[in-house]
Every structure is written in structure tokens, then in C-alpha cells.
Coordinates of C-alpha atoms and ligand atoms in Angstrom, one line a residue:
M1263 CA -33.2 -1.2 20.0
I1264 CA -31.7 -5.0 20.0
E1265 CA -27.9 -4.0 18.7
A1266 CA -26.2 -6.3 16.5
A1267 CA -22.7 -6.3 16.2
F1268 CA -19.6 -8.1 13.8
H1269 CA -16.8 -9.1 16.0
F1270 CA -13.3 -9.3 14.8
P1271 CA -10.7 -12.4 16.3
N1272 CA -9.2 -11.6 19.5
G1273 CA -5.8 -9.9 19.0
F1274 CA -6.8 -8.4 15.9
L1275 CA -4.4 -5.5 14.4
W1276 CA -6.3 -2.4 14.0
G1277 CA -4.4 0.6 12.4
T1278 CA -2.9 2.8 9.7
A1279 CA -0.6 3.4 6.4
T1280 CA 1.4 5.9 5.7
S1281 CA 4.8 5.4 3.7
S1282 CA 7.7 7.8 4.0
H1283 CA 7.5 10.2 1.4
Q1284 CA 4.1 10.9 1.3
V1285 CA 4.3 12.1 4.7
E1286 CA 7.4 13.1 6.3
G1287 CA 8.6 15.7 3.8
D1288 CA 11.8 17.1 2.4
N1289 CA 13.0 14.4 1.3
R1290 CA 15.4 15.4 -1.8
R1291 CA 17.6 12.9 -2.1
N1292 CA 15.0 10.6 -3.7
D1293 CA 13.9 10.3 -7.2
W1294 CA 10.7 11.5 -6.2
W1295 CA 11.7 14.9 -5.2
A1296 CA 13.6 15.4 -8.6
W1297 CA 10.2 14.1 -10.8
E1298 CA 8.2 16.6 -8.7
Q1299 CA 10.5 19.4 -10.1
Q1300 CA 9.8 19.0 -13.6
P1301 CA 7.1 20.9 -15.2
G1302 CA 3.8 18.4 -15.7
R1303 CA 4.6 15.4 -14.1
I1304 CA 2.5 16.2 -10.6
L1305 CA -0.9 17.1 -11.0
Q1306 CA -1.6 20.8 -11.0
G1307 CA 2.1 21.2 -10.3
A1308 CA 2.1 20.3 -6.7
R1309 CA 5.1 19.1 -4.7
S1310 CA 5.4 17.1 -1.4
G1311 CA 7.2 19.9 0.1
L1312 CA 6.6 19.5 3.7
A1313 CA 4.5 16.6 3.6
C1314 CA 2.7 16.4 7.1
D1315 CA 6.1 17.2 8.0
W1316 CA 6.8 13.9 10.3
W1317 CA 10.3 15.1 9.5
G1318 CA 9.8 17.7 11.8
G1319 CA 8.1 15.9 14.4
R1320 CA 4.7 16.0 13.7
W1321 CA 4.4 12.2 13.5
K1322 CA 4.2 12.4 17.4
E1323 CA 0.8 13.8 17.1
D1324 CA -0.1 12.2 14.2
L1325 CA 0.4 8.7 16.5
D1326 CA -1.5 10.0 19.6
R1327 CA -4.6 10.7 17.6
A1328 CA -3.9 7.2 15.9
A1329 CA -3.4 5.7 19.8
A1330 CA -6.3 7.6 21.2
G1331 CA -8.4 6.4 18.1
G1332 CA -8.4 2.9 19.7
Q1333 CA -5.6 1.3 17.2
N1334 CA -3.1 -1.0 18.3
A1335 CA -0.7 -1.5 15.3
H1336 CA 0.4 0.9 12.1
R1337 CA 2.3 0.4 9.0
L1338 CA 5.0 3.1 7.9
S1339 CA 8.0 2.7 5.4
V1340 CA 11.5 4.3 5.8
E1341 CA 13.2 6.4 3.4
W1342 CA 16.0 4.3 2.3
S1343 CA 17.1 8.2 0.1
R1344 CA 18.0 9.1 3.6
I1345 CA 19.6 6.1 5.1
E1346 CA 22.1 5.8 2.5
P1347 CA 21.7 8.9 1.1
E1348 CA 25.2 7.7 -1.1
P1349 CA 26.3 4.0 -2.4
G1350 CA 27.5 2.3 1.2
R1351 CA 27.2 5.3 3.4
W1352 CA 24.8 4.9 5.8
D1353 CA 23.0 8.1 8.0
A1354 CA 22.9 7.1 11.9
H1355 CA 20.9 9.7 12.0
A1356 CA 18.6 8.8 9.8
L1357 CA 18.3 5.3 11.6
D1358 CA 17.7 7.4 14.5
F1359 CA 14.7 9.0 13.5
Y1360 CA 13.5 5.7 12.7
R1361 CA 14.3 4.2 16.2
E1362 CA 12.4 7.1 17.7
I1363 CA 9.6 7.0 15.4
L1364 CA 9.5 3.2 16.3
A1365 CA 10.1 3.4 19.9
G1366 CA 7.0 5.8 20.4
M1367 CA 5.0 3.6 18.7
R1368 CA 5.9 1.4 21.1
E1369 CA 5.0 3.6 24.2
R1370 CA 1.7 4.3 22.5
G1371 CA 0.6 0.2 22.1
I1372 CA 1.0 0.2 18.6
E1373 CA 2.5 -2.2 16.9
P1374 CA 4.7 -1.1 14.4
M1375 CA 4.7 -2.4 10.1
V1376 CA 8.0 -1.6 8.6
T1377 CA 8.2 -1.0 4.7
L1378 CA 11.1 -1.3 3.1
H1379 CA 10.5 0.3 -0.3
H1380 CA 7.7 2.0 -1.0
F1381 CA 8.1 3.4 -4.2
T1382 CA 11.2 5.7 -4.4
N1383 CA 14.4 5.4 -4.8
P1384 CA 17.9 6.8 -3.7
L1385 CA 19.0 9.4 -6.5
W1386 CA 22.1 7.3 -7.1
L1387 CA 20.8 3.8 -7.1
A1388 CA 17.9 5.9 -10.1
E1389 CA 21.1 7.1 -11.7
E1390 CA 22.8 3.3 -11.7
G1391 CA 19.7 2.2 -13.7
G1392 CA 17.6 1.7 -10.7
W1393 CA 15.6 -1.3 -10.7
E1394 CA 16.2 -2.4 -14.1
N1395 CA 19.7 -2.7 -13.3
E1396 CA 20.1 -6.2 -11.8
G1397 CA 22.6 -4.5 -9.2
V1398 CA 19.6 -3.4 -7.0
V1399 CA 19.2 -7.2 -5.7
S1400 CA 22.6 -6.7 -3.8
R1401 CA 22.1 -2.9 -3.3
F1402 CA 18.8 -3.8 -1.6
E1403 CA 19.8 -6.1 0.7
A1404 CA 22.8 -4.4 1.7
F1405 CA 20.2 -1.7 2.9
T1406 CA 17.9 -4.5 4.3
R1407 CA 21.0 -5.5 6.5
K1408 CA 21.9 -2.5 7.8
T1409 CA 18.2 -0.7 8.3
V1410 CA 17.2 -4.3 10.3
A1411 CA 20.0 -4.5 12.5
A1412 CA 19.6 -1.3 13.5
L1413 CA 16.1 -1.5 14.0
K1414 CA 15.3 -5.0 15.1
D1415 CA 14.7 -4.6 18.4
L1416 CA 11.9 -2.3 17.8
A1417 CA 10.1 -4.1 15.1
T1418 CA 8.6 -7.3 14.3
F1419 CA 6.8 -7.1 11.1
W1420 CA 8.7 -6.2 8.1
C1421 CA 7.4 -5.6 4.2
T1422 CA 10.0 -6.0 1.6
I1423 CA 8.9 -3.9 -1.1
N1424 CA 5.1 -2.1 -1.3
E1425 CA 3.3 -3.1 -4.2
P1426 CA 5.7 -4.4 -6.7
N1427 CA 3.3 -4.7 -9.1
V1428 CA 1.7 -0.7 -9.2
Y1429 CA 5.5 0.4 -9.5
A1430 CA 6.5 -2.1 -12.1
Y1431 CA 3.4 -0.8 -14.0
S1432 CA 3.7 3.2 -13.4
A1433 CA 6.9 4.1 -13.2
I1434 CA 8.4 1.6 -16.1
A1435 CA 5.4 1.0 -18.3
S1436 CA 2.9 3.9 -18.0
E1437 CA 5.4 7.1 -17.3
A1438 CA 3.3 8.1 -14.1
F1439 CA 6.2 7.4 -11.5
P1440 CA 9.7 8.2 -12.6
P1441 CA 11.8 7.4 -14.1
G1442 CA 8.6 7.6 -16.7
R1443 CA 9.2 4.9 -19.0
K1444 CA 6.7 3.3 -21.2
D1445 CA 8.4 -0.1 -22.2
L1446 CA 6.2 -3.2 -21.4
R1447 CA 9.4 -5.9 -22.0
A1448 CA 11.6 -3.8 -19.2
A1449 CA 8.9 -4.0 -16.7
L1450 CA 8.6 -7.7 -16.5
K1451 CA 12.4 -7.5 -15.9
V1452 CA 11.7 -5.2 -13.1
M1453 CA 9.6 -7.5 -11.6
R1454 CA 12.2 -10.3 -12.1
H1455 CA 14.5 -8.0 -10.4
Q1456 CA 11.7 -7.4 -7.5
I1457 CA 11.4 -11.1 -6.9
L1458 CA 15.1 -11.9 -6.4
A1459 CA 15.6 -8.3 -4.3
H1460 CA 12.3 -9.6 -2.1
A1461 CA 13.9 -12.6 -1.8
A1462 CA 17.5 -11.2 -0.3
S1463 CA 15.9 -9.4 1.7
Y1464 CA 13.5 -12.0 3.0
H1465 CA 16.7 -14.2 3.9
A1466 CA 18.8 -11.3 5.4
I1467 CA 15.6 -10.0 7.6
H1468 CA 15.7 -13.8 8.8
E1469 CA 19.5 -14.0 8.8
L1470 CA 19.6 -11.1 11.5
Q1471 CA 16.3 -11.8 13.0
P1472 CA 15.0 -14.6 13.2
G1473 CA 11.6 -14.1 15.0
A1474 CA 10.8 -11.7 12.7
R1475 CA 8.0 -11.9 10.2
A1476 CA 8.4 -10.9 6.9
G1477 CA 6.3 -10.5 3.9
I1478 CA 5.5 -8.9 0.5
V1479 CA 2.6 -6.6 -0.2
I1480 CA 0.7 -6.7 -3.2
H1481 CA -1.9 -4.8 -4.6
Y1482 CA -5.0 -6.9 -5.9
R1483 CA -7.4 -5.8 -8.2
G1484 CA -10.2 -7.8 -9.2
M1485 CA -10.4 -7.9 -13.2
T1486 CA -14.2 -8.9 -14.6
P1487 CA -14.5 -9.2 -17.8
H1488 CA -16.6 -6.3 -19.3
S1489 CA -18.9 -9.2 -21.5
A1490 CA -19.4 -12.6 -22.5
N1491 CA -17.0 -11.9 -25.5
P1492 CA -13.8 -14.3 -25.3
L1493 CA -11.7 -11.6 -25.9
D1494 CA -12.2 -9.9 -23.3
G1495 CA -12.1 -12.7 -21.1
M1496 CA -8.4 -13.9 -22.4
V1497 CA -7.4 -10.2 -21.7
A1498 CA -8.9 -9.9 -18.6
G1499 CA -7.5 -12.9 -17.4
M1500 CA -4.0 -11.9 -18.5
Q1501 CA -3.8 -8.4 -16.9
S1502 CA -5.2 -10.7 -13.6
R1503 CA -2.5 -13.2 -14.1
I1504 CA 0.2 -10.4 -14.9
F1505 CA -0.7 -7.6 -12.0
N1506 CA -2.0 -10.1 -9.6
D1507 CA -0.4 -13.4 -9.9
L1508 CA 2.9 -13.6 -10.9
I1509 CA 5.1 -12.3 -8.1
A1510 CA 2.9 -13.7 -5.4
Q1511 CA 3.3 -17.2 -7.0
A1512 CA 7.0 -16.8 -7.4
L1513 CA 7.0 -16.7 -3.3
V1514 CA 5.5 -19.2 -2.9
D1515 CA 7.0 -22.1 -5.4
G1516 CA 10.5 -20.5 -6.8
R1517 CA 8.9 -20.6 -10.2
L1518 CA 9.3 -17.8 -12.6
R1519 CA 6.2 -17.9 -15.3
F1520 CA 5.9 -16.3 -18.3
P1521 CA 6.3 -13.2 -19.4
V1522 CA 8.3 -12.3 -16.4
G1523 CA 10.7 -15.1 -17.4
R1524 CA 11.1 -19.1 -17.3
G1525 CA 13.0 -21.3 -14.8
R1526 CA 13.2 -21.6 -11.1
V1527 CA 14.4 -19.1 -8.4
P1528 CA 14.4 -21.3 -5.7
Q1529 CA 15.9 -19.0 -3.3
A1530 CA 12.7 -17.0 -3.7
A1531 CA 10.4 -20.0 -2.4
G1532 CA 8.3 -20.1 0.6
T1533 CA 9.6 -16.3 0.8
Q1534 CA 6.2 -15.2 2.7
D1535 CA 5.9 -15.3 6.6
Y1536 CA 2.6 -13.1 5.3
I1537 CA 0.7 -11.8 3.0
G1538 CA 0.2 -8.0 2.9
L1539 CA -2.7 -7.3 0.6
N1540 CA -4.0 -3.4 -0.3
Y1541 CA -7.1 -3.6 -1.9
Y1542 CA -9.3 -0.6 -3.8
S1543 CA -11.0 -1.7 -6.2
C1544 CA -12.0 -3.7 -9.0
D1545 CA -12.0 -3.5 -12.8
H1546 CA -14.1 -4.1 -16.0
V1547 CA -11.6 -5.5 -18.7
S1548 CA -12.4 -5.5 -22.4
F1549 CA -10.2 -6.0 -25.0
D1550 CA -8.6 -2.9 -27.4
P1551 CA -6.7 -3.5 -30.3
L1552 CA -5.6 0.3 -30.1
R1553 CA -3.5 -1.1 -27.0
P1554 CA -0.8 -3.0 -27.7
G1555 CA 1.2 -1.2 -25.3
E1556 CA -1.6 -2.6 -22.4
L1557 CA -1.8 -5.8 -23.8
F1558 CA -4.5 -5.4 -25.7
A1559 CA -7.1 -4.1 -22.4
R1560 CA -8.7 -1.5 -21.8
R1561 CA -9.7 -0.9 -17.9
F1562 CA -12.9 1.0 -16.5
Y1563 CA -15.1 1.2 -13.7
P1564 CA -18.8 -0.6 -14.8
R1565 CA -21.9 2.1 -15.4
G1566 CA -23.4 2.8 -12.4
A1567 CA -20.3 2.1 -9.7
D1568 CA -20.0 4.1 -6.3
L1569 CA -17.3 6.3 -7.4
S1570 CA -15.3 8.4 -5.1
E1571 CA -15.7 12.7 -5.8
V1572 CA -13.1 12.5 -8.1
G1573 CA -13.9 9.0 -9.8
W1574 CA -10.4 7.6 -9.4
N1575 CA -11.8 4.6 -6.9
A1576 CA -15.1 3.1 -6.6
N1577 CA -16.8 1.4 -4.1
M1578 CA -16.9 -2.2 -4.2
P1579 CA -16.6 -4.3 -1.2
E1580 CA -17.7 -7.8 -2.6
G1581 CA -14.4 -7.4 -4.8
M1582 CA -12.7 -7.3 -1.4
A1583 CA -14.0 -10.6 -0.3
R1584 CA -12.7 -12.0 -3.8
A1585 CA -9.1 -10.3 -3.2
I1586 CA -9.3 -11.9 0.7
R1587 CA -10.2 -15.5 -0.9
W1588 CA -7.3 -14.6 -3.9
A1589 CA -4.9 -14.0 -0.9
N1590 CA -5.6 -17.4 0.9
S1591 CA -4.8 -19.2 -1.9
F1592 CA -1.0 -18.7 -0.7
G1593 CA -1.5 -20.9 2.5
V1594 CA -0.1 -18.2 4.8
P1595 CA -2.2 -15.3 7.2
I1596 CA -3.2 -12.1 5.3
Y1597 CA -2.9 -9.0 6.5
I1598 CA -5.2 -5.9 4.9
T1599 CA -2.3 -3.2 4.4
E1600 CA -3.7 -1.2 2.8
N1601 CA -7.1 -0.1 2.0
G1602 CA -9.1 3.2 1.6
I1603 CA -11.0 5.8 -0.6
E1604 CA -9.8 9.5 -1.3
D1605 CA -13.0 11.9 -0.3
E1606 CA -12.2 15.4 0.8
A1607 CA -15.6 15.7 2.2
D1608 CA -16.0 12.7 3.9
H1609 CA -19.2 11.5 2.3
I1610 CA -18.4 7.9 0.6
R1611 CA -15.8 6.8 3.2
P1612 CA -17.9 5.8 6.1
R1613 CA -19.9 3.4 3.8
Y1614 CA -16.5 2.3 1.9
L1615 CA -15.4 1.7 5.2
V1616 CA -18.0 -0.9 7.2
Q1617 CA -18.9 -2.2 4.2
H1618 CA -15.1 -3.6 2.9
L1619 CA -14.8 -4.2 6.9
H1620 CA -17.8 -6.4 6.8
Q1621 CA -15.7 -8.6 3.9
V1622 CA -13.0 -8.8 6.2
W1623 CA -15.1 -9.9 9.1
K1624 CA -17.1 -12.3 7.1
A1625 CA -13.8 -14.3 5.6
A1626 CA -12.5 -13.7 9.8
N1627 CA -15.7 -15.4 10.5
I1628 CA -15.3 -18.3 8.3
G1629 CA -11.8 -18.9 9.3
V1630 CA -9.8 -17.0 6.5
P1631 CA -6.2 -16.1 8.8
V1632 CA -7.0 -12.9 8.1
R1633 CA -5.2 -11.2 11.0
G1634 CA -5.5 -7.5 10.6
Y1635 CA -6.3 -4.4 8.8
F1636 CA -4.2 -1.1 8.1
H1637 CA -6.9 1.4 6.8
W1638 CA -5.0 4.0 4.0
S1639 CA -4.4 6.5 5.6
L1640 CA -4.0 7.9 9.1
V1641 CA -3.5 11.7 7.6
D1642 CA -3.9 13.3 4.2
N1643 CA -1.1 13.0 2.6
F1644 CA 1.1 13.3 -1.1
E1645 CA -0.5 10.8 -3.3
W1646 CA 2.2 11.0 -6.2
E1647 CA 1.4 11.7 -9.0
R1648 CA -1.9 12.6 -8.0
G1649 CA -0.2 15.6 -5.6
W1650 CA -2.7 16.6 -3.1
T1651 CA -5.9 15.8 -5.3
Q1652 CA -6.8 13.2 -3.4
R1653 CA -7.5 12.9 0.1
F1654 CA -7.4 9.8 1.9
G1655 CA -7.0 10.7 5.4
L1656 CA -8.9 9.7 8.3
W1657 CA -7.5 12.9 9.5
A1658 CA -7.2 16.3 7.2
V1659 CA -4.1 18.0 6.7
D1660 CA -3.5 21.6 5.0
P1661 CA -0.4 21.0 3.7
E1662 CA 0.7 25.2 3.6
T1663 CA -0.3 25.6 7.4
Q1664 CA 0.1 21.9 8.7
E1665 CA -3.6 22.2 10.4
R1666 CA -5.2 18.5 11.3
A1667 CA -9.5 18.2 11.3
E1668 CA -11.0 15.3 11.9
R1669 CA -12.9 13.7 9.5
P1670 CA -16.6 11.9 10.9
S1671 CA -14.8 8.8 9.3
A1672 CA -11.7 8.9 12.1
R1673 CA -14.5 8.6 14.7
L1674 CA -15.9 5.8 13.2
Y1675 CA -12.8 4.3 12.7
A1676 CA -11.7 5.0 16.7
E1677 CA -15.3 3.5 17.7
I1678 CA -15.0 -0.1 15.4
C1679 CA -11.2 -0.3 16.4
K1680 CA -12.1 -0.1 20.4
E1681 CA -14.9 -2.2 19.9
N1682 CA -12.9 -4.5 18.0
G1683 CA -16.1 -4.8 15.7
I1684 CA -18.8 -3.3 13.7
T1685 CA -22.2 -2.6 15.4
S1686 CA -25.4 -1.9 13.9
G1687 CA -25.0 1.2 16.2
M1688 CA -22.2 2.8 14.1
V1689 CA -23.7 1.8 10.9
R1690 CA -26.9 3.7 11.5
R1691 CA -25.0 6.6 12.7
Y1692 CA -22.7 7.2 10.4
A1693 CA -23.7 5.2 7.2
P1694 CA -27.5 4.9 7.4
E1695 CA -27.5 4.3 3.8
V1696 CA -26.5 1.0 3.8
F1697 CA -27.8 -0.3 7.1
S1698 CA -30.1 -3.0 5.2
V1699 CA -26.9 -4.4 3.5
L1700 CA -25.1 -4.6 6.2
F1701 CA -28.1 -5.8 8.6
P1702 CA -31.2 -7.3 6.1
G1703 CA -34.3 -8.0 7.7
Ligands
FCB3232 C1 -1.2 2.4 -3.1 C2 -0.2 3.1 -2.3 C3 0.2 4.5 -1.2 C4 -1.3 4.7 -1.9 C5 -2.6 4.4 -1.9 C6 -3.4 5.6 -2.3 O1 -1.3 2.2 -4.4 O2 0.8 2.2 -1.7 O3 1.2 5.0 -1.4 O4 -1.1 6.1 -2.7 O5 -2.4 3.7 -3.5

């Protein structure tokens, strides 16, 4: 049988992504740990606990798995509350821990991408008012300086803030993340501070390490008006502008746009050496007069969507093409810094993976500068307010026993990474139900 293949450009980065609080365990000094102790905050009363026990050393076996599976990159985050447990007090032991992990990656042929802020805050910062207090800008800059100075010989790729848009929405506008606020105005203020903090961090990184590649990671969510009703179009456009565009645009031209603010922040202009794109799925949006707190929008999956087992995520690969087109409008290289689906039984993940990567390949094939792909995630981990109910890992993890089990998708992804492409044989073996979609005729 003749094999067809979609090959990616030479030097493409193939990896997985994780974040400190979700995999390390025992992160007692951040706002999430405190939040998890409060009844009703996390589904089924779950806690991060030992998570995947990376702090206890299991990062070694997990990165062995990644390397054996042909991955040549990994995106992780450093935990601010470990590095700066009290304002201005730096913990050398924590910095050594991250040096050890980064060196361990290099030994395994894995290029690190280091995120500085992935949702969690030191408790002391939260007590100061967190991201609502403009003081966060200089705090974040100081933390950046300390961390980059300590790790710069081991990492080139830095990501300042993970999904500032999701953080502002989930923590400040919808009560899902700590501090559990529900105040749209405050969320817009937080977005302004995120832009300023990113800019300060970006310049600090380049001052300390001129050859660094620094960027931000935005969660892009396609927003489609549910009907031809102009009100649906209006609210979909508004959601997309605020959620998707505002922060990334400010980092291009240094302009704050309504409703985040007005005027210029020139220090933010041109502060992306690349854009990190997290893409999971798309929403339909309709006008709903009963939701002023959500700017009169209701967001949902269209009927008949290819839903995951728990329905949190829908397989919409065409949205990846849309997301990449969006990211390409910023004129810098693109890394897909997260993409994945919760699927304990691994029923949908193989097709989700090949269909999304097919879209990435299509873009790369016509010269769009997509330079790497990081699947979320290497191993099942603590999934924020959804606790352990959602399993995103290529490898399953039992948080009680810390046992790992390989899912078929781990084997599929390993074949893809080693081939630097997707072949018809892989699709036939792992996701035959979409074979004719990827290889028509
Ligand atoms: C993203 C987060 C990541 C993980 C995935 C499923 O929004 O950045 O930490 O929770 O969703």
C-alpha cells in the first residue's frame, strides 16, 4: 500500500507542556493551595496534594518517557511562591531545583521553554491584592530578574505569562480561580497590569540575556455568532476582541484599547519574539440579556459537536486553522504552546491529535512560521477547579499510587515526533475513523 505523509519543517519542536502547580505537588505557599482547602472550590473536593510528584523527583522518569517518545522540547513553569516565598527573600534551593530539571532536559535532548507565571501566585502577593494591585508589575519584574539570572545558561525560550486572558476571566470575573472575584471592571484592570508586567518582564529578560526568545501565551478561542441575528454577531465580536485580541495587540503597538483602557504604553510595543498559542476549542456565541456580567454573551458548543467524555472540550480542528491565522497576524513566529483534550479512555484523543496536527501542518506547508507544538499534557495532572476529573495526559497517572500507564496516544505521538510528520499508516492504525478526512480519495 502506498503511504502518504505530511512532514513538518526541519527543526520543528515537538513537545508536551506542564505547569508547576499541576505536576510538582506540595506547593503550599501559593494561593491555589489555600484555595483547595476551602470547601466547594474544587470538583469532588479534590486537592493537588502530591500532584505528579515532580518536586519529589518523578520529573526524571516522566522526562525519560518524553525523550524516549521522540520529544525534543518541553514547556514547564517555575513556581514563583517557591522561588520567592516571602517578598524579597529568594530561595536558592528552589532555584537549584529548577536548574537541575533544566539541565536534566538538556541531557535528554529536550529544549526547555520556561513559563514564569502559570496561574498561581505567592500567598504574600495575593495578600497584597494580587494582580489587581499595580504593584504586581515591579514584583513580577524582580521575580523575572532573579529567575532569569539564575537559569539563563540553561534556557533560551521564556514565556512571561500563561493565558493572561483566562486568568483575568477565571480569577477575577467568574469565581473559578482564586481570589474568586466576580467583577468585570477589576478583570479589565488586571489585564492592563498583565500587559505592563509582561512588558517589564520582557525587557528584563533581554537585558540579562540578549539572545533570549521571550513571548506571551494566549488562549485563543474562536467565537462564532450562533445565528444571523446581528445581536449574536455583536456579542461574539465583543467577546473575541476582549478575550482574544486586546492583550496581544497591545504587545504589538503599545496601545491600550477600550475597554481595557485608553492611551499608550510604549514600553509594551514590540515585546513578542514569538507568540505562544494555546488552542483547545471554539464557541458559538449568542446574545443573552440575562448575562450582563458576561457582556450579554452565552457561549456553548454547537449541537452535534464531537465532544470529549466530560463535554468540557469539543474536537474542532478547523478552529486550529483559524487560531493560527489569527496568531500569524502578529507577524512573529508561532509556537503552539498547548493543545489537547481530556479523555481518560483515550477514545477521542488520537483523532483530536492527528486532526489538529494536520491543520498545523497545512499552515506550516504554506509558509506560516509555526515552529513547534507542545501537547497538553505529558502526564495527567491537577486540573485546577476541575481537580482530577479531567485527564489530559498522554500517560495516565494515578495520584494515589503515582503509577503511570501509557495511553495509545502516547505511542501515536511518539511515532509522529520521530517521523517529524503524520503518515497514512499512523492514522489508519490509531484513528481510522478520520482516515478519509485526512487522506481523501
Ligand atoms: C489551559 C491551562 C492549562 C491546563 C489546560 C487544560 O487553559 O493553561 O494549565 O489547565 O488548559
